[in-house]
């Protein structure tokens, strides 16, 4: 298996622009998680899905953030409009069950100027 | 509730031992340990479920004290390859997602 695949690896954008991060989970994994990593806060859970349905989005910082999972093999995290404080590494992870071993993607390094 | 890790950072010489602690103010169901190398994704090390078990992974092992709501990661005879940031992640029940601590940066020098 190719593992969890994220794109792009790096994204540099200007404040106010829309940013879309993409994730393909491991086939057969029913759970998908979006985490954000910063020096100050560490790894924060933003939202997670079970069988394509959002279960808990309480970690999404603001209405500017939205996430979708239209099918079992694809998820997006969108920020609109982006702000400099959104700069971070965004990780997607998947697992067979919540609370089980997480498989992380390589992450997207987002820089908002 | 984010677990608290200590220390925040530690520097070791090759062959030395280290202990990283993870504690929570809430009852824990499970504790996970991950290691992240610079510029890479976190990689799973081990899971401990409530029951006070200890698990091992090469020269890296961990314990889980359910009553004290804490876990410790033990690294013995450290190697240069052990360098990285270690994260503990905790769950409060069998169907809640992982909440990670802020990490412990471990540097092993020759």
PDB file of C-alpha atoms in Angstrom:
ATOM      1  CA  UNK A   1       0.000   0.000   0.000  1.00  0.00           C
ATOM      2  CA  UNK A   2       1.217   3.508  -0.790  1.00  0.00           C
ATOM      3  CA  UNK A   3       0.290   4.865   2.611  1.00  0.00           C
ATOM      4  CA  UNK A   4      -1.570   8.098   3.267  1.00  0.00           C
ATOM      5  CA  UNK A   5      -0.969  10.525   0.429  1.00  0.00           C
ATOM      6  CA  UNK A   6      -1.164  14.279   0.893  1.00  0.00           C
ATOM      7  CA  UNK A   7      -0.809  17.074  -1.608  1.00  0.00           C
ATOM      8  CA  UNK A   8       0.708  19.515  -2.038  1.00  0.00           C
ATOM      9  CA  UNK A   9       3.837  19.018   0.108  1.00  0.00           C
ATOM     10  CA  UNK A  10       4.405  22.757   0.256  1.00  0.00           C
ATOM     11  CA  UNK A  11       2.025  25.633  -0.296  1.00  0.00           C
ATOM     12  CA  UNK A  12       2.931  29.298  -0.236  1.00  0.00           C
ATOM     13  CA  UNK A  13       0.104  31.749  -0.647  1.00  0.00           C
ATOM     14  CA  UNK A  14      -0.842  35.295   0.113  1.00  0.00           C
ATOM     15  CA  UNK A  15      -3.198  36.372   2.824  1.00  0.00           C
ATOM     16  CA  UNK A  16      -6.796  36.280   1.683  1.00  0.00           C
ATOM     17  CA  UNK A  17      -6.333  33.509  -0.846  1.00  0.00           C
ATOM     18  CA  UNK A  18      -8.162  30.204  -0.745  1.00  0.00           C
ATOM     19  CA  UNK A  19      -6.091  27.152   0.126  1.00  0.00           C
ATOM     20  CA  UNK A  20      -7.106  23.536  -0.480  1.00  0.00           C
ATOM     21  CA  UNK A  21      -5.214  20.638   1.033  1.00  0.00           C
ATOM     22  CA  UNK A  22      -5.833  17.120  -0.188  1.00  0.00           C
ATOM     23  CA  UNK A  23      -5.596  13.676   1.356  1.00  0.00           C
ATOM     24  CA  UNK A  24      -5.988  10.101   0.178  1.00  0.00           C
ATOM     25  CA  UNK A  25      -6.238   7.672   3.112  1.00  0.00           C
ATOM     26  CA  UNK A  26      -5.096   4.073   3.144  1.00  0.00           C
ATOM     27  CA  UNK A  27      -7.619   1.846   1.439  1.00  0.00           C
ATOM     28  CA  UNK A  28      -9.839   0.095   3.965  1.00  0.00           C
ATOM     29  CA  UNK A  29      -9.299   2.629   6.722  1.00  0.00           C
ATOM     30  CA  UNK A  30     -12.648   3.901   7.946  1.00  0.00           C
ATOM     31  CA  UNK A  31     -11.312   6.835   9.941  1.00  0.00           C
ATOM     32  CA  UNK A  32      -9.627   9.951   8.633  1.00  0.00           C
ATOM     33  CA  UNK A  33      -8.164  12.705  10.785  1.00  0.00           C
ATOM     34  CA  UNK A  34      -6.840  16.188  10.042  1.00  0.00           C
ATOM     35  CA  UNK A  35      -4.196  17.524  12.441  1.00  0.00           C
ATOM     36  CA  UNK A  36      -2.379  20.839  12.471  1.00  0.00           C
ATOM     37  CA  UNK A  37       1.134  21.120  13.884  1.00  0.00           C
ATOM     38  CA  UNK A  38       2.728  24.303  15.200  1.00  0.00           C
ATOM     39  CA  UNK A  39       5.576  24.921  17.609  1.00  0.00           C
ATOM     40  CA  UNK A  40       3.273  26.585  20.108  1.00  0.00           C
ATOM     41  CA  UNK A  41       0.400  24.106  20.152  1.00  0.00           C
ATOM     42  CA  UNK A  42       1.963  20.885  18.940  1.00  0.00           C
ATOM     43  CA  UNK A  43      -0.352  18.476  17.094  1.00  0.00           C
ATOM     44  CA  UNK A  44      -3.954  19.680  17.253  1.00  0.00           C
ATOM     45  CA  UNK A  45      -6.882  17.608  16.038  1.00  0.00           C
ATOM     46  CA  UNK A  46      -9.003  19.696  13.691  1.00  0.00           C
ATOM     47  CA  UNK A  47     -11.665  17.255  12.530  1.00  0.00           C
ATOM     48  CA  UNK A  48     -12.196  13.558  11.957  1.00  0.00           C
ATOM     49  CA  UNK A  49     -14.424  11.437   9.763  1.00  0.00           C
ATOM     50  CA  UNK A  50     -15.843   7.954  10.082  1.00  0.00           C
ATOM     51  CA  UNK A  51     -17.041   6.325   6.879  1.00  0.00           C
ATOM     52  CA  UNK A  52     -16.925   9.725   5.161  1.00  0.00           C
ATOM     53  CA  UNK A  53     -19.137  11.375   7.802  1.00  0.00           C
ATOM     54  CA  UNK A  54     -17.693  14.175   9.960  1.00  0.00           C
ATOM     55  CA  UNK A  55     -17.858  13.070  13.586  1.00  0.00           C
ATOM     56  CA  UNK A  56     -16.240  15.906  15.486  1.00  0.00           C
ATOM     57  CA  UNK A  57     -15.198  19.257  14.067  1.00  0.00           C
ATOM     58  CA  UNK A  58     -14.818  21.051  17.392  1.00  0.00           C
ATOM     59  CA  UNK A  59     -11.127  21.524  16.715  1.00  0.00           C
ATOM     60  CA  UNK A  60     -11.693  23.562  13.575  1.00  0.00           C
ATOM     61  CA  UNK A  61     -10.460  27.008  14.611  1.00  0.00           C
ATOM     62  CA  UNK A  62     -12.864  29.205  12.684  1.00  0.00           C
ATOM     63  CA  UNK A  63     -15.526  29.252  10.012  1.00  0.00           C
ATOM     64  CA  UNK A  64     -12.749  29.961   7.558  1.00  0.00           C
ATOM     65  CA  UNK A  65     -11.851  26.285   7.838  1.00  0.00           C
ATOM     66  CA  UNK A  66     -13.939  23.568   6.230  1.00  0.00           C
ATOM     67  CA  UNK A  67     -13.362  19.892   5.483  1.00  0.00           C
ATOM     68  CA  UNK A  68     -15.102  17.402   3.264  1.00  0.00           C
ATOM     69  CA  UNK A  69     -14.853  13.736   2.510  1.00  0.00           C
ATOM     70  CA  UNK A  70     -16.909  13.050  -0.609  1.00  0.00           C
ATOM     71  CA  UNK A  71     -15.835   9.411  -0.778  1.00  0.00           C
ATOM     72  CA  UNK A  72     -13.738   6.836   1.056  1.00  0.00           C
ATOM     73  CA  UNK A  73     -10.567   7.682  -0.835  1.00  0.00           C
ATOM     74  CA  UNK A  74     -10.461  11.456  -0.768  1.00  0.00           C
ATOM     75  CA  UNK A  75     -10.699  14.327   1.685  1.00  0.00           C
ATOM     76  CA  UNK A  76     -10.033  18.059   1.479  1.00  0.00           C
ATOM     77  CA  UNK A  77      -9.305  20.742   4.031  1.00  0.00           C
ATOM     78  CA  UNK A  78     -10.055  24.223   2.791  1.00  0.00           C
ATOM     79  CA  UNK A  79      -9.111  27.569   4.281  1.00  0.00           C
ATOM     80  CA  UNK A  80     -10.895  30.606   2.883  1.00  0.00           C
ATOM     81  CA  UNK A  81      -9.683  33.275   3.309  1.00  0.00           C
ATOM     82  CA  UNK A  82      -6.240  32.299   4.560  1.00  0.00           C
ATOM     83  CA  UNK A  83      -4.360  34.333   7.169  1.00  0.00           C
ATOM     84  CA  UNK A  84      -0.689  34.356   8.240  1.00  0.00           C
ATOM     85  CA  UNK A  85      -1.575  32.674  11.547  1.00  0.00           C
ATOM     86  CA  UNK A  86      -2.768  29.642   9.569  1.00  0.00           C
ATOM     87  CA  UNK A  87       0.849  28.906   8.663  1.00  0.00           C
ATOM     88  CA  UNK A  88       1.609  25.419   9.958  1.00  0.00           C
ATOM     89  CA  UNK A  89       2.117  21.820   8.888  1.00  0.00           C
ATOM     90  CA  UNK A  90      -1.176  20.084   8.223  1.00  0.00           C
ATOM     91  CA  UNK A  91      -1.224  16.310   8.573  1.00  0.00           C
ATOM     92  CA  UNK A  92      -3.805  13.859   7.423  1.00  0.00           C
ATOM     93  CA  UNK A  93      -3.916  10.470   9.129  1.00  0.00           C
ATOM     94  CA  UNK A  94      -6.051   7.380   8.791  1.00  0.00           C
ATOM     95  CA  UNK A  95      -6.801   4.316  10.880  1.00  0.00           C
ATOM     96  CA  UNK A  96      -9.021   1.270  10.960  1.00  0.00           C
ATOM     97  CA  UNK A  97     -10.670   2.352  14.199  1.00  0.00           C
ATOM     98  CA  UNK A  98     -10.587   5.518  16.274  1.00  0.00           C
ATOM     99  CA  UNK A  99      -8.049   5.120  19.053  1.00  0.00           C
ATOM    100  CA  UNK A 100      -6.039   2.666  16.984  1.00  0.00           C
ATOM    101  CA  UNK A 101      -2.671   3.143  15.329  1.00  0.00           C
ATOM    102  CA  UNK A 102      -2.567   6.218  13.157  1.00  0.00           C
ATOM    103  CA  UNK A 103      -0.861   6.277   9.789  1.00  0.00           C
ATOM    104  CA  UNK A 104       0.213   9.797   8.910  1.00  0.00           C
ATOM    105  CA  UNK A 105       0.725  11.356   5.531  1.00  0.00           C
ATOM    106  CA  UNK A 106       3.848  13.391   4.798  1.00  0.00           C
ATOM    107  CA  UNK A 107       2.065  16.615   5.643  1.00  0.00           C
ATOM    108  CA  UNK A 108       1.545  19.914   3.852  1.00  0.00           C
ATOM    109  CA  UNK A 109       3.744  22.810   4.905  1.00  0.00           C
ATOM    110  CA  UNK A 110       1.536  25.881   4.532  1.00  0.00           C
ATOM    111  CA  UNK A 111       2.984  29.373   4.537  1.00  0.00           C
ATOM    112  CA  UNK A 112       0.594  32.322   4.325  1.00  0.00           C
ATOM    113  CA  UNK A 113       2.374  35.576   3.600  1.00  0.00           C
TER     114      UNK A 113
ATOM    115  CA  UNK B   1      -7.721  17.707  27.359  1.00  0.00           C
ATOM    116  CA  UNK B   2      -4.149  17.807  26.097  1.00  0.00           C
ATOM    117  CA  UNK B   3      -1.761  15.518  27.997  1.00  0.00           C
ATOM    118  CA  UNK B   4       1.331  17.081  29.533  1.00  0.00           C
ATOM    119  CA  UNK B   5       4.740  15.792  28.566  1.00  0.00           C
ATOM    120  CA  UNK B   6       8.005  16.221  30.421  1.00  0.00           C
ATOM    121  CA  UNK B   7      10.730  17.089  29.896  1.00  0.00           C
ATOM    122  CA  UNK B   8      10.270  19.438  26.936  1.00  0.00           C
ATOM    123  CA  UNK B   9      13.713  18.613  25.653  1.00  0.00           C
ATOM    124  CA  UNK B  10      16.618  16.371  26.557  1.00  0.00           C
ATOM    125  CA  UNK B  11      20.132  15.864  25.226  1.00  0.00           C
ATOM    126  CA  UNK B  12      21.818  12.491  25.595  1.00  0.00           C
ATOM    127  CA  UNK B  13      25.117  10.991  24.662  1.00  0.00           C
ATOM    128  CA  UNK B  14      25.051   7.701  22.819  1.00  0.00           C
ATOM    129  CA  UNK B  15      24.497   4.833  25.224  1.00  0.00           C
ATOM    130  CA  UNK B  16      22.705   6.881  27.872  1.00  0.00           C
ATOM    131  CA  UNK B  17      19.163   6.236  29.028  1.00  0.00           C
ATOM    132  CA  UNK B  18      16.177   8.577  29.061  1.00  0.00           C
ATOM    133  CA  UNK B  19      12.644   8.658  30.398  1.00  0.00           C
ATOM    134  CA  UNK B  20       9.838  10.719  28.914  1.00  0.00           C
ATOM    135  CA  UNK B  21       6.675  11.208  30.922  1.00  0.00           C
ATOM    136  CA  UNK B  22       3.101  11.821  29.848  1.00  0.00           C
ATOM    137  CA  UNK B  23       0.317  12.679  32.257  1.00  0.00           C
ATOM    138  CA  UNK B  24      -3.335  13.573  32.033  1.00  0.00           C
ATOM    139  CA  UNK B  25      -5.865  15.171  34.353  1.00  0.00           C
ATOM    140  CA  UNK B  26      -8.575  12.869  33.026  1.00  0.00           C
ATOM    141  CA  UNK B  27      -8.997   9.113  33.199  1.00  0.00           C
ATOM    142  CA  UNK B  28      -7.184   7.425  30.350  1.00  0.00           C
ATOM    143  CA  UNK B  29      -8.266   4.520  28.197  1.00  0.00           C
ATOM    144  CA  UNK B  30      -5.128   4.260  26.115  1.00  0.00           C
ATOM    145  CA  UNK B  31      -1.775   5.906  25.570  1.00  0.00           C
ATOM    146  CA  UNK B  32       0.041   5.986  22.236  1.00  0.00           C
ATOM    147  CA  UNK B  33       3.643   6.902  21.573  1.00  0.00           C
ATOM    148  CA  UNK B  34       4.930   8.326  18.279  1.00  0.00           C
ATOM    149  CA  UNK B  35       8.301   9.567  17.132  1.00  0.00           C
ATOM    150  CA  UNK B  36       8.753  12.338  14.579  1.00  0.00           C
ATOM    151  CA  UNK B  37      12.023  13.081  12.854  1.00  0.00           C
ATOM    152  CA  UNK B  38      12.642  16.573  11.575  1.00  0.00           C
ATOM    153  CA  UNK B  39      10.627  17.307   8.449  1.00  0.00           C
ATOM    154  CA  UNK B  40       8.853  13.961   8.524  1.00  0.00           C
ATOM    155  CA  UNK B  41       5.518  12.593   9.685  1.00  0.00           C
ATOM    156  CA  UNK B  42       5.030  11.069  13.124  1.00  0.00           C
ATOM    157  CA  UNK B  43       5.607   7.328  13.181  1.00  0.00           C
ATOM    158  CA  UNK B  44       3.825   4.950  15.506  1.00  0.00           C
ATOM    159  CA  UNK B  45       5.860   3.274  18.265  1.00  0.00           C
ATOM    160  CA  UNK B  46       3.349   1.549  20.516  1.00  0.00           C
ATOM    161  CA  UNK B  47      -0.069   1.552  22.176  1.00  0.00           C
ATOM    162  CA  UNK B  48      -0.758   0.816  25.824  1.00  0.00           C
ATOM    163  CA  UNK B  49      -4.229   0.078  27.081  1.00  0.00           C
ATOM    164  CA  UNK B  50      -5.437   0.594  30.626  1.00  0.00           C
ATOM    165  CA  UNK B  51      -4.281  -2.210  32.877  1.00  0.00           C
ATOM    166  CA  UNK B  52      -0.787  -1.059  33.774  1.00  0.00           C
ATOM    167  CA  UNK B  53       0.906  -3.012  31.044  1.00  0.00           C
ATOM    168  CA  UNK B  54       4.364  -2.453  29.790  1.00  0.00           C
ATOM    169  CA  UNK B  55       5.301  -2.907  26.188  1.00  0.00           C
ATOM    170  CA  UNK B  56       8.589  -2.973  24.410  1.00  0.00           C
ATOM    171  CA  UNK B  57       9.951  -2.052  21.034  1.00  0.00           C
ATOM    172  CA  UNK B  58      13.658  -2.901  20.614  1.00  0.00           C
ATOM    173  CA  UNK B  59      15.335  -0.847  23.341  1.00  0.00           C
ATOM    174  CA  UNK B  60      12.331   1.404  23.695  1.00  0.00           C
ATOM    175  CA  UNK B  61       9.635   0.415  26.151  1.00  0.00           C
ATOM    176  CA  UNK B  62       6.763   2.083  27.938  1.00  0.00           C
ATOM    177  CA  UNK B  63       4.547   1.685  30.966  1.00  0.00           C
ATOM    178  CA  UNK B  64       1.048   2.865  31.716  1.00  0.00           C
ATOM    179  CA  UNK B  65      -0.149   3.595  35.232  1.00  0.00           C
ATOM    180  CA  UNK B  66      -3.910   3.859  34.992  1.00  0.00           C
ATOM    181  CA  UNK B  67      -4.389   5.038  38.580  1.00  0.00           C
ATOM    182  CA  UNK B  68      -1.924   7.874  38.198  1.00  0.00           C
ATOM    183  CA  UNK B  69      -3.173   8.619  34.690  1.00  0.00           C
ATOM    184  CA  UNK B  70       0.305   8.665  33.333  1.00  0.00           C
ATOM    185  CA  UNK B  71       2.657   6.834  31.043  1.00  0.00           C
ATOM    186  CA  UNK B  72       6.417   6.768  30.726  1.00  0.00           C
ATOM    187  CA  UNK B  73       8.567   5.987  27.704  1.00  0.00           C
ATOM    188  CA  UNK B  74      11.947   4.430  28.426  1.00  0.00           C
ATOM    189  CA  UNK B  75      14.823   4.661  25.982  1.00  0.00           C
ATOM    190  CA  UNK B  76      17.810   2.554  26.960  1.00  0.00           C
ATOM    191  CA  UNK B  77      21.309   2.622  25.520  1.00  0.00           C
ATOM    192  CA  UNK B  78      20.276   5.431  23.190  1.00  0.00           C
ATOM    193  CA  UNK B  79      21.469   5.509  19.607  1.00  0.00           C
ATOM    194  CA  UNK B  80      21.871   8.444  17.227  1.00  0.00           C
ATOM    195  CA  UNK B  81      18.791   7.184  15.368  1.00  0.00           C
ATOM    196  CA  UNK B  82      16.646   7.809  18.438  1.00  0.00           C
ATOM    197  CA  UNK B  83      16.871  11.563  17.918  1.00  0.00           C
ATOM    198  CA  UNK B  84      13.544  13.207  17.191  1.00  0.00           C
ATOM    199  CA  UNK B  85      10.454  14.505  18.890  1.00  0.00           C
ATOM    200  CA  UNK B  86       8.417  12.030  20.902  1.00  0.00           C
ATOM    201  CA  UNK B  87       4.703  12.530  21.263  1.00  0.00           C
ATOM    202  CA  UNK B  88       2.286  10.817  23.538  1.00  0.00           C
ATOM    203  CA  UNK B  89      -1.326  10.682  22.464  1.00  0.00           C
ATOM    204  CA  UNK B  90      -4.158   9.742  24.770  1.00  0.00           C
ATOM    205  CA  UNK B  91      -7.764   8.619  24.510  1.00  0.00           C
ATOM    206  CA  UNK B  92     -10.392   8.763  27.226  1.00  0.00           C
ATOM    207  CA  UNK B  93     -12.543   5.945  25.900  1.00  0.00           C
ATOM    208  CA  UNK B  94     -12.568   3.278  23.240  1.00  0.00           C
ATOM    209  CA  UNK B  95     -14.166   5.519  20.634  1.00  0.00           C
ATOM    210  CA  UNK B  96     -12.495   8.887  21.073  1.00  0.00           C
ATOM    211  CA  UNK B  97      -9.692  10.213  18.908  1.00  0.00           C
ATOM    212  CA  UNK B  98      -6.121  10.757  19.965  1.00  0.00           C
ATOM    213  CA  UNK B  99      -5.169  14.009  21.665  1.00  0.00           C
ATOM    214  CA  UNK B 100      -1.443  14.627  21.530  1.00  0.00           C
ATOM    215  CA  UNK B 101       0.908  16.276  23.989  1.00  0.00           C
ATOM    216  CA  UNK B 102       3.269  19.005  22.817  1.00  0.00           C
ATOM    217  CA  UNK B 103       6.135  16.598  22.436  1.00  0.00           C
ATOM    218  CA  UNK B 104       9.592  16.006  23.892  1.00  0.00           C
ATOM    219  CA  UNK B 105      12.572  16.820  21.726  1.00  0.00           C
ATOM    220  CA  UNK B 106      15.293  14.203  22.161  1.00  0.00           C
ATOM    221  CA  UNK B 107      18.776  14.790  20.803  1.00  0.00           C
ATOM    222  CA  UNK B 108      21.354  12.024  20.924  1.00  0.00           C
ATOM    223  CA  UNK B 109      24.925  13.117  20.310  1.00  0.00           C
ATOM    224  CA  UNK B 110      28.052  11.075  19.719  1.00  0.00           C
TER     225      UNK B 110
END
